[in-house]
Amino acid sequence: MFAVIESGGKQYRVTNGDIIKIESLAVEPGAGVIFDKVLMLNDDKEIKIGTPILEGVTVTGEAIEHGRHKKIEILKFKRRKHHMKRQGHRQNYTAVKITALDGKAAEPKP
């Protein structure tokens, strides 16, 4: 059983027990997270596809931690012009553990 959810403008394929790193959310670690933008749900018997989202279907998770990804090096270089510019970027993330698909197995913590 798996679902495809949308969070932060990106789509994630999740199953029960997965830990995903998504765009930073304003929740405390240990708090519950509800994803209501479910694009697809596969329960091993049938596949439900939304247009664009499924109504009444939720995926529940628990925020584990906040952190930052590895640094991405950005290098701008122009040959023969003595021009080189270096820059780095680290994106913030929230690690979320998926606890229930379709919101039936567990309710989020307050």
C-alpha positions as a LaTeX table, in Angstrom:
\begin{tabular}{lrrr}
\hline
Residue & $x$ (\AA) & $y$ (\AA) & $z$ (\AA) \\
\hline
Met1 & 0.00 & 0.00 & 0.00 \\
Phe2 & 1.37 & 3.41 & $-0.97$ \\
Ala3 & 0.23 & 6.94 & $-1.67$ \\
Val4 & 1.50 & 9.93 & $-3.62$ \\
Ile5 & 1.25 & 13.19 & $-1.66$ \\
Glu6 & 2.08 & 16.80 & $-2.42$ \\
Ser7 & 3.93 & 19.04 & 0.02 \\
Gly8 & 5.91 & 22.18 & $-0.64$ \\
Gly9 & 5.27 & 22.02 & $-4.38$ \\
Lys10 & 6.85 & 18.57 & $-4.65$ \\
Gln11 & 5.37 & 15.08 & $-4.89$ \\
Tyr12 & 6.41 & 12.17 & $-2.69$ \\
Arg13 & 5.63 & 8.44 & $-2.91$ \\
Val14 & 5.14 & 7.23 & 0.67 \\
Thr15 & 4.31 & 4.01 & 2.46 \\
Asn16 & 3.56 & 3.35 & 6.11 \\
Gly17 & 6.72 & 3.80 & 8.22 \\
Asp18 & 8.67 & 5.87 & 5.66 \\
Ile19 & 10.77 & 8.82 & 6.80 \\
Ile20 & 10.77 & 11.64 & 4.25 \\
Lys21 & 12.59 & 14.99 & 4.25 \\
Ile22 & 10.20 & 17.68 & 3.04 \\
Glu23 & 10.27 & 21.46 & 2.88 \\
Ser24 & 10.44 & 23.02 & 6.33 \\
Leu25 & 7.12 & 23.01 & 8.23 \\
Ala26 & 6.19 & 25.20 & 11.22 \\
Val27 & 5.61 & 22.31 & 13.64 \\
Glu28 & 7.45 & 21.14 & 16.73 \\
Pro29 & 9.27 & 17.78 & 16.66 \\
Gly30 & 6.90 & 15.09 & 17.93 \\
Ala31 & 3.79 & 16.91 & 16.68 \\
Gly32 & 1.39 & 15.34 & 14.19 \\
Val33 & 1.24 & 16.35 & 10.54 \\
Ile34 & $-1.73$ & 15.77 & 8.22 \\
Phe35 & $-1.24$ & 15.73 & 4.44 \\
Asp36 & $-4.61$ & 16.33 & 2.79 \\
Lys37 & $-3.27$ & 16.75 & $-0.76$ \\
Val38 & $-3.22$ & 13.07 & $-1.71$ \\
Leu39 & $-2.87$ & 12.62 & $-5.47$ \\
Met40 & $-3.01$ & 8.83 & $-5.63$ \\
Leu41 & $-3.72$ & 5.92 & $-3.29$ \\
Asn42 & $-2.90$ & 2.27 & $-4.02$ \\
Asp43 & $-4.30$ & $-0.19$ & $-1.44$ \\
Asp44 & $-3.16$ & $-3.37$ & $-3.28$ \\
Lys45 & $-6.75$ & $-3.99$ & $-4.43$ \\
Glu46 & $-7.51$ & $-0.87$ & $-6.42$ \\
Ile47 & $-5.80$ & 2.33 & $-7.47$ \\
Lys48 & $-7.54$ & 5.63 & $-6.75$ \\
Ile49 & $-6.34$ & 8.61 & $-8.77$ \\
Gly50 & $-7.46$ & 12.14 & $-7.94$ \\
Thr51 & $-8.39$ & 14.94 & $-10.31$ \\
Pro52 & $-6.09$ & 16.49 & $-9.07$ \\
Ile53 & $-6.54$ & 15.42 & $-5.40$ \\
Leu54 & $-8.60$ & 12.75 & $-3.67$ \\
Glu55 & $-11.37$ & 14.13 & $-1.48$ \\
Gly56 & $-11.60$ & 12.80 & 2.09 \\
Val57 & $-8.30$ & 10.90 & 1.92 \\
Thr58 & $-5.45$ & 11.89 & 4.23 \\
Val59 & $-1.97$ & 10.72 & 5.09 \\
Thr60 & $-0.87$ & 11.17 & 8.69 \\
Gly61 & 2.69 & 11.61 & 9.89 \\
Glu62 & 4.78 & 12.70 & 12.85 \\
Ala63 & 7.47 & 15.39 & 12.68 \\
Ile64 & 10.78 & 13.92 & 13.85 \\
Glu65 & 13.35 & 16.69 & 13.46 \\
His66 & 14.32 & 19.89 & 11.69 \\
Gly67 & 17.63 & 20.13 & 9.87 \\
Arg68 & 19.54 & 21.30 & 6.83 \\
His69 & 20.55 & 19.35 & 3.73 \\
Lys70 & 24.12 & 19.05 & 2.47 \\
Lys71 & 25.62 & 22.16 & 0.92 \\
Ile72 & 25.18 & 22.63 & $-2.83$ \\
Glu73 & 28.16 & 24.36 & $-4.44$ \\
Ile74 & 27.30 & 26.98 & $-7.06$ \\
Leu75 & 30.12 & 28.09 & $-9.36$ \\
Lys76 & 29.75 & 30.82 & $-11.96$ \\
Phe77 & 32.73 & 31.02 & $-14.29$ \\
Lys78 & 33.54 & 32.98 & $-17.43$ \\
Arg79 & 36.57 & 31.79 & $-19.31$ \\
Arg80 & 39.40 & 34.21 & $-20.21$ \\
Lys81 & 37.72 & 37.05 & $-18.24$ \\
His82 & 39.26 & 36.50 & $-14.77$ \\
His83 & 35.76 & 36.05 & $-13.39$ \\
Met84 & 34.78 & 33.29 & $-11.02$ \\
Lys85 & 32.10 & 33.44 & $-8.35$ \\
Arg86 & 31.49 & 30.73 & $-5.74$ \\
Gln87 & 28.34 & 30.38 & $-3.70$ \\
Gly88 & 26.76 & 27.72 & $-1.51$ \\
His89 & 23.22 & 26.89 & $-0.40$ \\
Arg90 & 21.77 & 24.65 & 2.32 \\
Gln91 & 18.02 & 24.04 & 2.25 \\
Asn92 & 16.05 & 23.62 & 5.48 \\
Tyr93 & 13.96 & 20.46 & 5.88 \\
Thr94 & 11.59 & 18.72 & 8.27 \\
Ala95 & 11.90 & 14.94 & 8.64 \\
Val96 & 8.45 & 13.33 & 8.87 \\
Lys97 & 7.67 & 9.68 & 9.67 \\
Ile98 & 4.51 & 8.44 & 7.94 \\
Thr99 & 2.24 & 6.75 & 10.50 \\
Ala100 & $-1.00$ & 6.10 & 8.60 \\
Leu101 & $-2.31$ & 6.11 & 5.05 \\
Asp102 & $-5.91$ & 7.28 & 4.54 \\
Gly103 & $-5.92$ & 8.58 & 8.14 \\
Lys104 & $-7.68$ & 5.50 & 9.53 \\
Ala105 & $-4.98$ & 3.94 & 11.74 \\
Ala106 & $-3.92$ & 6.89 & 13.92 \\
Glu107 & $-4.92$ & 10.43 & 14.75 \\
Pro108 & $-2.20$ & 13.13 & 14.89 \\
Lys109 & $-0.84$ & 14.32 & 18.20 \\
Pro110 & $-1.82$ & 17.88 & 19.19 \\
\hline
\end{tabular}
